[in-house]
mmCIF file of C-alpha atoms in Angstrom:
data_model
loop_
_atom_site.group_PDB
_atom_site.id
_atom_site.type_symbol
_atom_site.label_atom_id
_atom_site.label_comp_id
_atom_site.label_asym_id
_atom_site.label_seq_id
_atom_site.Cartn_x
_atom_site.Cartn_y
_atom_site.Cartn_z
ATOM 1 C CA UNK A 1 -30.476 -7.179 -10.321
ATOM 2 C CA UNK A 2 -32.539 -8.061 -7.267
ATOM 3 C CA UNK A 3 -36.109 -6.886 -6.692
ATOM 4 C CA UNK A 4 -37.083 -7.157 -3.015
ATOM 5 C CA UNK A 5 -40.786 -7.317 -2.208
ATOM 6 C CA UNK A 6 -42.072 -6.619 1.303
ATOM 7 C CA UNK A 7 -45.497 -8.244 1.621
ATOM 8 C CA UNK A 8 -47.170 -6.341 4.456
ATOM 9 C CA UNK A 9 -50.639 -7.867 4.576
ATOM 10 C CA UNK A 10 -51.551 -10.372 7.299
ATOM 11 C CA UNK A 11 -54.081 -11.935 4.936
ATOM 12 C CA UNK A 12 -52.780 -14.890 2.936
ATOM 13 C CA UNK A 13 -53.692 -15.044 -0.755
ATOM 14 C CA UNK A 14 -55.369 -11.664 -0.520
ATOM 15 C CA UNK A 15 -55.350 -8.573 -2.710
ATOM 16 C CA UNK A 16 -51.946 -7.343 -1.549
ATOM 17 C CA UNK A 17 -50.298 -10.699 -2.192
ATOM 18 C CA UNK A 18 -51.838 -10.821 -5.669
ATOM 19 C CA UNK A 19 -50.668 -7.307 -6.547
ATOM 20 C CA UNK A 20 -47.104 -7.869 -5.346
ATOM 21 C CA UNK A 21 -46.869 -11.284 -7.037
ATOM 22 C CA UNK A 22 -48.070 -9.762 -10.302
ATOM 23 C CA UNK A 23 -45.429 -7.052 -10.024
ATOM 24 C CA UNK A 24 -42.677 -9.600 -9.355
ATOM 25 C CA UNK A 25 -43.744 -11.845 -12.225
ATOM 26 C CA UNK A 26 -43.536 -8.874 -14.579
ATOM 27 C CA UNK A 27 -40.081 -7.984 -13.235
ATOM 28 C CA UNK A 28 -38.805 -11.489 -13.985
ATOM 29 C CA UNK A 29 -39.623 -10.916 -17.654
ATOM 30 C CA UNK A 30 -36.787 -8.371 -17.615
ATOM 31 C CA UNK A 31 -34.317 -10.878 -16.192
ATOM 32 C CA UNK A 32 -34.588 -9.670 -12.601
ATOM 33 C CA UNK A 33 -34.192 -11.973 -9.619
ATOM 34 C CA UNK A 34 -37.018 -11.523 -7.126
ATOM 35 C CA UNK A 35 -37.362 -12.201 -3.420
ATOM 36 C CA UNK A 36 -40.464 -11.622 -1.299
ATOM 37 C CA UNK A 37 -40.371 -11.240 2.483
ATOM 38 C CA UNK A 38 -43.709 -12.119 4.099
ATOM 39 C CA UNK A 39 -43.344 -9.466 6.772
ATOM 40 C CA UNK A 40 -46.256 -10.633 8.926
ATOM 41 C CA UNK A 41 -44.638 -14.057 9.333
ATOM 42 C CA UNK A 42 -41.337 -12.604 10.510
ATOM 43 C CA UNK A 43 -40.258 -11.743 14.035
ATOM 44 C CA UNK A 44 -39.812 -7.976 13.909
ATOM 45 C CA UNK A 45 -39.962 -6.045 17.167
ATOM 46 C CA UNK A 46 -41.130 -2.424 17.098
ATOM 47 C CA UNK A 47 -38.537 0.300 17.570
ATOM 48 C CA UNK A 48 -37.859 0.987 21.271
ATOM 49 C CA UNK A 49 -35.998 4.237 20.681
ATOM 50 C CA UNK A 50 -32.781 3.137 22.331
ATOM 51 C CA UNK A 51 -30.978 5.616 19.985
ATOM 52 C CA UNK A 52 -28.068 3.155 19.781
ATOM 53 C CA UNK A 53 -28.364 3.249 16.004
ATOM 54 C CA UNK A 54 -27.758 7.005 15.926
ATOM 55 C CA UNK A 55 -24.710 6.761 18.171
ATOM 56 C CA UNK A 56 -23.132 3.465 17.111
ATOM 57 C CA UNK A 57 -24.846 2.570 13.854
ATOM 58 C CA UNK A 58 -26.570 -0.664 14.844
ATOM 59 C CA UNK A 59 -29.827 -1.751 16.484
ATOM 60 C CA UNK A 60 -29.446 -3.715 19.726
ATOM 61 C CA UNK A 61 -32.759 -5.528 19.195
ATOM 62 C CA UNK A 62 -32.065 -9.034 17.962
ATOM 63 C CA UNK A 63 -34.709 -10.420 15.630
ATOM 64 C CA UNK A 64 -35.232 -11.005 11.896
ATOM 65 C CA UNK A 65 -34.114 -7.494 10.953
ATOM 66 C CA UNK A 66 -30.560 -8.610 11.607
ATOM 67 C CA UNK A 67 -29.278 -10.928 10.165
ATOM 68 C CA UNK A 68 -31.941 -11.216 7.422
ATOM 69 C CA UNK A 69 -33.779 -8.039 6.450
ATOM 70 C CA UNK A 70 -31.087 -5.365 6.798
ATOM 71 C CA UNK A 71 -28.789 -7.347 4.436
ATOM 72 C CA UNK A 72 -31.643 -7.829 1.953
ATOM 73 C CA UNK A 73 -32.371 -4.101 1.947
ATOM 74 C CA UNK A 74 -28.675 -3.489 1.233
ATOM 75 C CA UNK A 75 -28.527 -6.110 -1.514
ATOM 76 C CA UNK A 76 -31.700 -5.047 -3.338
ATOM 77 C CA UNK A 77 -31.647 -2.873 -6.440
ATOM 78 C CA UNK A 78 -35.376 -2.172 -6.120
ATOM 79 C CA UNK A 79 -37.446 -2.267 -2.914
ATOM 80 C CA UNK A 80 -41.210 -2.803 -3.318
ATOM 81 C CA UNK A 81 -43.330 -2.599 -0.150
ATOM 82 C CA UNK A 82 -46.954 -3.684 -0.528
ATOM 83 C CA UNK A 83 -49.717 -3.130 1.997
ATOM 84 C CA UNK A 84 -53.446 -2.627 2.413
ATOM 85 C CA UNK A 85 -54.493 0.638 4.036
ATOM 86 C CA UNK A 86 -54.983 0.387 7.807
ATOM 87 C CA UNK A 87 -56.163 3.718 9.257
ATOM 88 C CA UNK A 88 -54.577 5.704 6.405
ATOM 89 C CA UNK A 89 -51.219 3.965 6.631
ATOM 90 C CA UNK A 90 -49.515 0.618 6.109
ATOM 91 C CA UNK A 91 -50.103 -2.333 8.414
ATOM 92 C CA UNK A 92 -48.508 -2.380 11.861
ATOM 93 C CA UNK A 93 -46.248 -5.278 10.850
ATOM 94 C CA UNK A 94 -44.805 -3.426 7.860
ATOM 95 C CA UNK A 95 -44.624 -0.197 9.854
ATOM 96 C CA UNK A 96 -42.449 -1.955 12.443
ATOM 97 C CA UNK A 97 -39.988 -2.905 9.700
ATOM 98 C CA UNK A 98 -40.063 0.658 8.366
ATOM 99 C CA UNK A 99 -39.462 2.143 11.813
ATOM 100 C CA UNK A 100 -36.475 -0.151 12.317
ATOM 101 C CA UNK A 101 -34.927 1.173 9.097
ATOM 102 C CA UNK A 102 -33.861 4.107 11.273
ATOM 103 C CA UNK A 103 -30.633 2.127 11.671
ATOM 104 C CA UNK A 104 -29.873 2.531 7.966
ATOM 105 C CA UNK A 105 -30.934 6.182 8.059
ATOM 106 C CA UNK A 106 -28.573 6.814 10.988
ATOM 107 C CA UNK A 107 -25.600 5.193 9.288
ATOM 108 C CA UNK A 108 -26.012 7.578 6.374
ATOM 109 C CA UNK A 109 -27.123 10.805 8.039
ATOM 110 C CA UNK A 110 -25.477 10.512 11.468
ATOM 111 C CA UNK A 111 -22.333 8.485 10.802
ATOM 112 C CA UNK A 112 -21.861 9.920 7.260
ATOM 113 C CA UNK A 113 -21.358 6.505 5.657
ATOM 114 C CA UNK A 114 -22.748 5.894 2.179
ATOM 115 C CA UNK A 115 -24.261 2.611 1.055
ATOM 116 C CA UNK A 116 -22.448 1.794 -2.233
ATOM 117 C CA UNK A 117 -25.702 0.938 -4.033
ATOM 118 C CA UNK A 118 -27.541 4.075 -2.924
ATOM 119 C CA UNK A 119 -27.102 5.813 -6.261
ATOM 120 C CA UNK A 120 -28.942 3.151 -8.250
ATOM 121 C CA UNK A 121 -31.470 1.701 -5.803
ATOM 122 C CA UNK A 122 -35.128 2.549 -6.398
ATOM 123 C CA UNK A 123 -38.297 2.226 -4.330
ATOM 124 C CA UNK A 124 -41.820 1.568 -5.601
ATOM 125 C CA UNK A 125 -44.949 1.427 -3.397
ATOM 126 C CA UNK A 126 -47.997 -0.811 -3.922
ATOM 127 C CA UNK A 127 -51.200 -0.372 -1.934
ATOM 128 C CA UNK A 128 -54.961 -0.742 -2.055
ATOM 129 C CA UNK A 129 -57.808 0.337 0.211
ATOM 130 C CA UNK A 130 -61.512 -0.251 0.633
ATOM 131 C CA UNK A 131 -62.847 3.308 0.409
ATOM 132 C CA UNK A 132 -62.768 5.979 -2.297
ATOM 133 C CA UNK A 133 -61.655 9.023 -0.284
ATOM 134 C CA UNK A 134 -59.166 11.239 -2.087
ATOM 135 C CA UNK A 135 -56.779 11.225 0.914
ATOM 136 C CA UNK A 136 -56.859 7.448 1.354
ATOM 137 C CA UNK A 137 -53.187 6.979 0.445
ATOM 138 C CA UNK A 138 -51.755 10.187 1.855
ATOM 139 C CA UNK A 139 -50.225 8.535 4.932
ATOM 140 C CA UNK A 140 -49.040 5.498 2.963
ATOM 141 C CA UNK A 141 -47.324 7.693 0.393
ATOM 142 C CA UNK A 142 -45.495 9.886 2.914
ATOM 143 C CA UNK A 143 -44.370 6.853 4.898
ATOM 144 C CA UNK A 144 -43.094 5.149 1.733
ATOM 145 C CA UNK A 145 -41.120 8.181 0.604
ATOM 146 C CA UNK A 146 -39.317 8.568 3.936
ATOM 147 C CA UNK A 147 -38.744 4.817 4.146
ATOM 148 C CA UNK A 148 -37.113 4.805 0.726
ATOM 149 C CA UNK A 149 -34.821 7.648 1.740
ATOM 150 C CA UNK A 150 -33.845 5.773 4.897
ATOM 151 C CA UNK A 151 -32.878 2.605 2.997
ATOM 152 C CA UNK A 152 -31.073 4.512 0.251
ATOM 153 C CA UNK A 153 -33.651 4.174 -2.523
ATOM 154 C CA UNK A 154 -34.898 6.962 -4.765
ATOM 155 C CA UNK A 155 -38.688 7.146 -4.953
ATOM 156 C CA UNK A 156 -39.654 5.736 -8.372
ATOM 157 C CA UNK A 157 -43.430 5.692 -8.209
ATOM 158 C CA UNK A 158 -46.463 3.894 -6.847
ATOM 159 C CA UNK A 159 -49.640 2.092 -7.774
ATOM 160 C CA UNK A 160 -52.624 2.802 -5.546
ATOM 161 C CA UNK A 161 -56.080 1.273 -5.945
ATOM 162 C CA UNK A 162 -59.309 2.502 -4.379
ATOM 163 C CA UNK A 163 -62.441 0.430 -3.525
ATOM 164 C CA UNK A 164 -60.583 -2.865 -3.167
ATOM 165 C CA UNK A 165 -62.147 -4.621 -0.200
ATOM 166 C CA UNK A 166 -63.122 -8.227 -0.822
ATOM 167 C CA UNK A 167 -60.844 -11.143 -1.640
ATOM 168 C CA UNK A 168 -60.365 -11.270 -5.405
ATOM 169 C CA UNK A 169 -61.198 -7.599 -6.049
ATOM 170 C CA UNK A 170 -57.638 -6.782 -7.086
ATOM 171 C CA UNK A 171 -57.459 -9.661 -9.535
ATOM 172 C CA UNK A 172 -60.726 -8.499 -11.126
ATOM 173 C CA UNK A 173 -59.537 -4.908 -11.575
ATOM 174 C CA UNK A 174 -59.802 -4.086 -15.296
ATOM 175 C CA UNK A 175 -56.490 -2.223 -15.576
ATOM 176 C CA UNK A 176 -54.188 -3.732 -12.956
ATOM 177 C CA UNK A 177 -52.209 -5.925 -15.356
ATOM 178 C CA UNK A 178 -51.753 -3.057 -17.795
ATOM 179 C CA UNK A 179 -50.759 -0.720 -14.961
ATOM 180 C CA UNK A 180 -48.179 -3.133 -13.547
ATOM 181 C CA UNK A 181 -46.664 -3.911 -16.957
ATOM 182 C CA UNK A 182 -46.215 -0.202 -17.706
ATOM 183 C CA UNK A 183 -44.794 0.579 -14.252
ATOM 184 C CA UNK A 184 -42.259 -2.262 -14.315
ATOM 185 C CA UNK A 185 -41.146 -1.376 -17.833
ATOM 186 C CA UNK A 186 -40.455 2.231 -16.829
ATOM 187 C CA UNK A 187 -38.809 1.184 -13.569
ATOM 188 C CA UNK A 188 -36.438 -1.428 -14.972
ATOM 189 C CA UNK A 189 -35.461 0.021 -18.345
ATOM 190 C CA UNK A 190 -32.521 2.017 -16.861
ATOM 191 C CA UNK A 191 -31.044 -1.272 -15.570
ATOM 192 C CA UNK A 192 -31.214 -3.184 -18.843
ATOM 193 C CA UNK A 193 -28.066 -2.166 -20.720
ATOM 194 C CA UNK A 194 -25.565 -2.433 -17.885
ATOM 195 C CA UNK A 195 -22.584 -4.778 -18.240
ATOM 196 C CA UNK A 196 -22.873 -7.755 -15.902
ATOM 197 C CA UNK A 197 -19.635 -8.198 -13.959
ATOM 198 C CA UNK A 198 -19.006 -10.717 -11.202
ATOM 199 C CA UNK A 199 -16.148 -10.206 -8.737
ATOM 200 C CA UNK A 200 -14.870 -13.605 -7.597
ATOM 201 C CA UNK A 201 -12.614 -14.395 -4.656
ATOM 202 C CA UNK A 202 -11.944 -17.134 -2.194
ATOM 203 C CA UNK A 203 -13.854 -15.960 0.874
ATOM 204 C CA UNK A 204 -15.772 -12.938 -0.499
ATOM 205 C CA UNK A 205 -14.760 -11.200 2.700
ATOM 206 C CA UNK A 206 -12.425 -8.397 1.587
ATOM 207 C CA UNK A 207 -11.066 -8.048 -1.961
ATOM 208 C CA UNK A 208 -14.171 -8.956 -3.945
ATOM 209 C CA UNK A 209 -16.359 -7.079 -1.446
ATOM 210 C CA UNK A 210 -14.315 -3.904 -1.836
ATOM 211 C CA UNK A 211 -14.251 -4.258 -5.618
ATOM 212 C CA UNK A 212 -18.024 -4.735 -5.757
ATOM 213 C CA UNK A 213 -18.591 -1.729 -3.496
ATOM 214 C CA UNK A 214 -16.395 0.580 -5.600
ATOM 215 C CA UNK A 215 -18.062 -0.684 -8.785
ATOM 216 C CA UNK A 216 -21.544 -0.046 -7.397
ATOM 217 C CA UNK A 217 -20.685 3.381 -6.061
ATOM 218 C CA UNK A 218 -18.747 4.695 -9.051
ATOM 219 C CA UNK A 219 -20.112 2.644 -11.914
ATOM 220 C CA UNK A 220 -23.632 1.576 -10.995
ATOM 221 C CA UNK A 221 -25.084 3.223 -14.085
ATOM 222 C CA UNK A 222 -23.022 1.035 -16.398
ATOM 223 C CA UNK A 223 -22.252 -2.101 -14.351
ATOM 224 C CA UNK A 224 -24.631 -4.662 -12.869
ATOM 225 C CA UNK A 225 -22.489 -5.969 -10.005
ATOM 226 C CA UNK A 226 -22.458 -9.400 -8.408
ATOM 227 C CA UNK A 227 -19.853 -11.156 -6.282
ATOM 228 C CA UNK A 228 -19.062 -14.460 -4.650
ATOM 229 C CA UNK A 229 -16.470 -16.654 -2.998
ATOM 230 C CA UNK A 230 -15.456 -20.273 -3.477
ATOM 231 C CA UNK A 231 -15.538 -20.785 0.298
ATOM 232 C CA UNK A 232 -17.439 -17.752 1.651
ATOM 233 C CA UNK A 233 -16.625 -16.466 5.109
ATOM 234 C CA UNK A 234 -19.257 -15.881 7.748
ATOM 235 C CA UNK A 235 -18.719 -12.120 7.710
ATOM 236 C CA UNK A 236 -16.793 -9.366 6.003
ATOM 237 C CA UNK A 237 -13.239 -8.841 7.205
ATOM 238 C CA UNK A 238 -13.557 -6.103 9.879
ATOM 239 C CA UNK A 239 -10.338 -4.468 8.709
ATOM 240 C CA UNK A 240 -11.643 -4.259 5.142
ATOM 241 C CA UNK A 241 -14.827 -2.643 6.428
ATOM 242 C CA UNK A 242 -12.769 -0.198 8.497
ATOM 243 C CA UNK A 243 -10.582 0.993 5.611
ATOM 244 C CA UNK A 244 -13.642 1.389 3.372
ATOM 245 C CA UNK A 245 -15.277 3.485 6.105
ATOM 246 C CA UNK A 246 -12.252 5.783 5.861
ATOM 247 C CA UNK A 247 -13.487 6.482 2.334
ATOM 248 C CA UNK A 248 -17.018 7.071 3.613
ATOM 249 C CA UNK A 249 -18.250 3.750 2.188
ATOM 250 C CA UNK A 250 -20.563 1.672 4.357
ATOM 251 C CA UNK A 251 -19.931 -2.083 4.314
ATOM 252 C CA UNK A 252 -22.306 -2.904 7.184
ATOM 253 C CA UNK A 253 -24.891 -5.611 6.416
ATOM 254 C CA UNK A 254 -23.041 -6.809 3.315
ATOM 255 C CA UNK A 255 -22.846 -10.589 3.617
ATOM 256 C CA UNK A 256 -20.255 -12.877 1.952
ATOM 257 C CA UNK A 257 -21.936 -14.944 -0.749
ATOM 258 C CA UNK A 258 -21.103 -18.206 -2.417
ATOM 259 C CA UNK A 259 -19.777 -18.194 -5.956
ATOM 260 C CA UNK A 260 -22.178 -21.012 -6.823
ATOM 261 C CA UNK A 261 -25.160 -18.883 -5.775
ATOM 262 C CA UNK A 262 -23.846 -15.897 -7.715
ATOM 263 C CA UNK A 263 -23.386 -17.963 -10.869
ATOM 264 C CA UNK A 264 -26.816 -19.585 -10.444
ATOM 265 C CA UNK A 265 -28.425 -16.193 -10.979
ATOM 266 C CA UNK A 266 -27.829 -13.920 -13.944
ATOM 267 C CA UNK A 267 -24.922 -14.980 -16.163
ATOM 268 C CA UNK A 268 -22.100 -12.418 -15.979
ATOM 269 C CA UNK A 269 -20.492 -11.127 -19.143
ATOM 270 C CA UNK A 270 -17.175 -10.772 -17.334
ATOM 271 C CA UNK A 271 -15.728 -12.475 -14.274
ATOM 272 C CA UNK A 272 -13.032 -10.540 -12.437
ATOM 273 C CA UNK A 273 -11.028 -12.977 -10.309
ATOM 274 C CA UNK A 274 -9.089 -11.540 -7.403
ATOM 275 C CA UNK A 275 -6.371 -14.171 -7.952
ATOM 276 C CA UNK A 276 -6.066 -17.565 -9.606
ATOM 277 C CA UNK A 277 -9.149 -18.895 -7.857
ATOM 278 C CA UNK A 278 -10.763 -21.893 -9.550
ATOM 279 C CA UNK A 279 -14.175 -20.831 -10.780
ATOM 280 C CA UNK A 280 -15.196 -23.813 -12.893
ATOM 281 C CA UNK A 281 -17.260 -23.775 -16.044
ATOM 282 C CA UNK A 282 -19.328 -20.652 -16.643
ATOM 283 C CA UNK A 283 -20.985 -19.013 -19.597
ATOM 284 C CA UNK A 284 -19.148 -15.746 -18.998
ATOM 285 C CA UNK A 285 -17.580 -14.431 -22.208
ATOM 286 C CA UNK A 286 -14.450 -13.072 -20.492
ATOM 287 C CA UNK A 287 -12.313 -13.552 -17.398
ATOM 288 C CA UNK A 288 -9.908 -11.004 -15.948
ATOM 289 C CA UNK A 289 -7.317 -12.076 -13.352
ATOM 290 C CA UNK A 290 -6.144 -9.317 -11.037
ATOM 291 C CA UNK A 291 -3.626 -11.435 -9.119
ATOM 292 C CA UNK A 292 -4.086 -9.429 -5.918
ATOM 293 C CA UNK A 293 -2.454 -10.455 -2.634
ATOM 294 C CA UNK A 294 -4.635 -12.311 -0.146
ATOM 295 C CA UNK A 295 -6.230 -9.902 2.321
ATOM 296 C CA UNK A 296 -6.241 -12.369 5.186
ATOM 297 C CA UNK A 297 -3.591 -11.463 7.726
ATOM 298 C CA UNK A 298 -2.874 -7.970 6.386
ATOM 299 C CA UNK A 299 -2.328 -5.147 8.849
ATOM 300 C CA UNK A 300 -4.179 -1.828 8.495
ATOM 301 C CA UNK A 301 -1.567 -0.287 6.194
ATOM 302 C CA UNK A 302 -1.531 -3.348 3.983
ATOM 303 C CA UNK A 303 -5.318 -3.306 3.775
ATOM 304 C CA UNK A 304 -5.264 0.374 2.824
ATOM 305 C CA UNK A 305 -2.813 -0.313 0.004
ATOM 306 C CA UNK A 306 -4.971 -3.185 -1.194
ATOM 307 C CA UNK A 307 -8.089 -0.978 -1.058
ATOM 308 C CA UNK A 308 -6.435 1.751 -3.106
ATOM 309 C CA UNK A 309 -5.175 -0.749 -5.677
ATOM 310 C CA UNK A 310 -8.659 -2.195 -6.040
ATOM 311 C CA UNK A 311 -10.202 1.260 -6.363
ATOM 312 C CA UNK A 312 -7.791 2.132 -9.187
ATOM 313 C CA UNK A 313 -8.475 -1.120 -11.020
ATOM 314 C CA UNK A 314 -12.234 -0.702 -10.707
ATOM 315 C CA UNK A 315 -11.915 2.838 -12.057
ATOM 316 C CA UNK A 316 -10.208 1.456 -15.164
ATOM 317 C CA UNK A 317 -12.794 -1.329 -15.430
ATOM 318 C CA UNK A 318 -15.840 0.927 -15.485
ATOM 319 C CA UNK A 319 -14.539 3.086 -18.303
ATOM 320 C CA UNK A 320 -16.594 2.421 -21.443
ATOM 321 C CA UNK A 321 -14.790 0.092 -23.858
ATOM 322 C CA UNK A 322 -13.159 1.834 -26.793
ATOM 323 C CA UNK A 323 -13.830 0.671 -30.320
#
């Protein structure tokens, strides 16, 4: 389970950074992995309305959105933007990132491709402002809700704080720690009892990617999915992505990962190996070998057969164990 924080304040060690860091520290108590993107230190160009994303499903602007931030938004189970209020909305730097999420919106709503983790991903907004007006967070809240929809995250709540202006005000707030603890508990409880399954392959470019996608899409409520390869490829096999798109499943921005990195995170209960790949010592309580043919070199029909075989096996895997 990955919690992605988007730190939108240009001020270092300010109130926004404190609030987001507090939220992440609380999330780690529940076994979550956390990653914070300091948005103001990234190179993110504003949207130029090329409309390429709505026609072809990608943004032609080359900066930190691709290859870094789009994949992180896909990988995250929970997305947590944090920002001070600037003229009744988030900062310009965070707003640029939000505007560029139109690419993800277009892939879902224009190209009719579904992100496999969309059903379980959640979004939670953090913000604070200097005044006490009742409409202070109206723009922030609307922006957050539409952003979450664009990145495939259900809106799961927010914490907003009025009259926070000077450095240290957030840390001195009498209820912030209690608020954050309660919010994180409610947010992460639905993720706690899922079985942790890691799909292991050689290159994490086709078989294990397809298996992970089917498991997330059809079994996200009961399976916490991870994946990795012994020698990860630079990108997903284009043919694997194409045959998954035939099923309406979006594999764009999913990056092959190393098995070492996957095993360095949460310990899986079960490792599902695509073949006889050497995994090494792990603390997993079970290993399942699927003995699937290597995807490399398959033609389109062969890849379709492999996809369908993997889908069937994942369907059997996500069934609750019988006593």
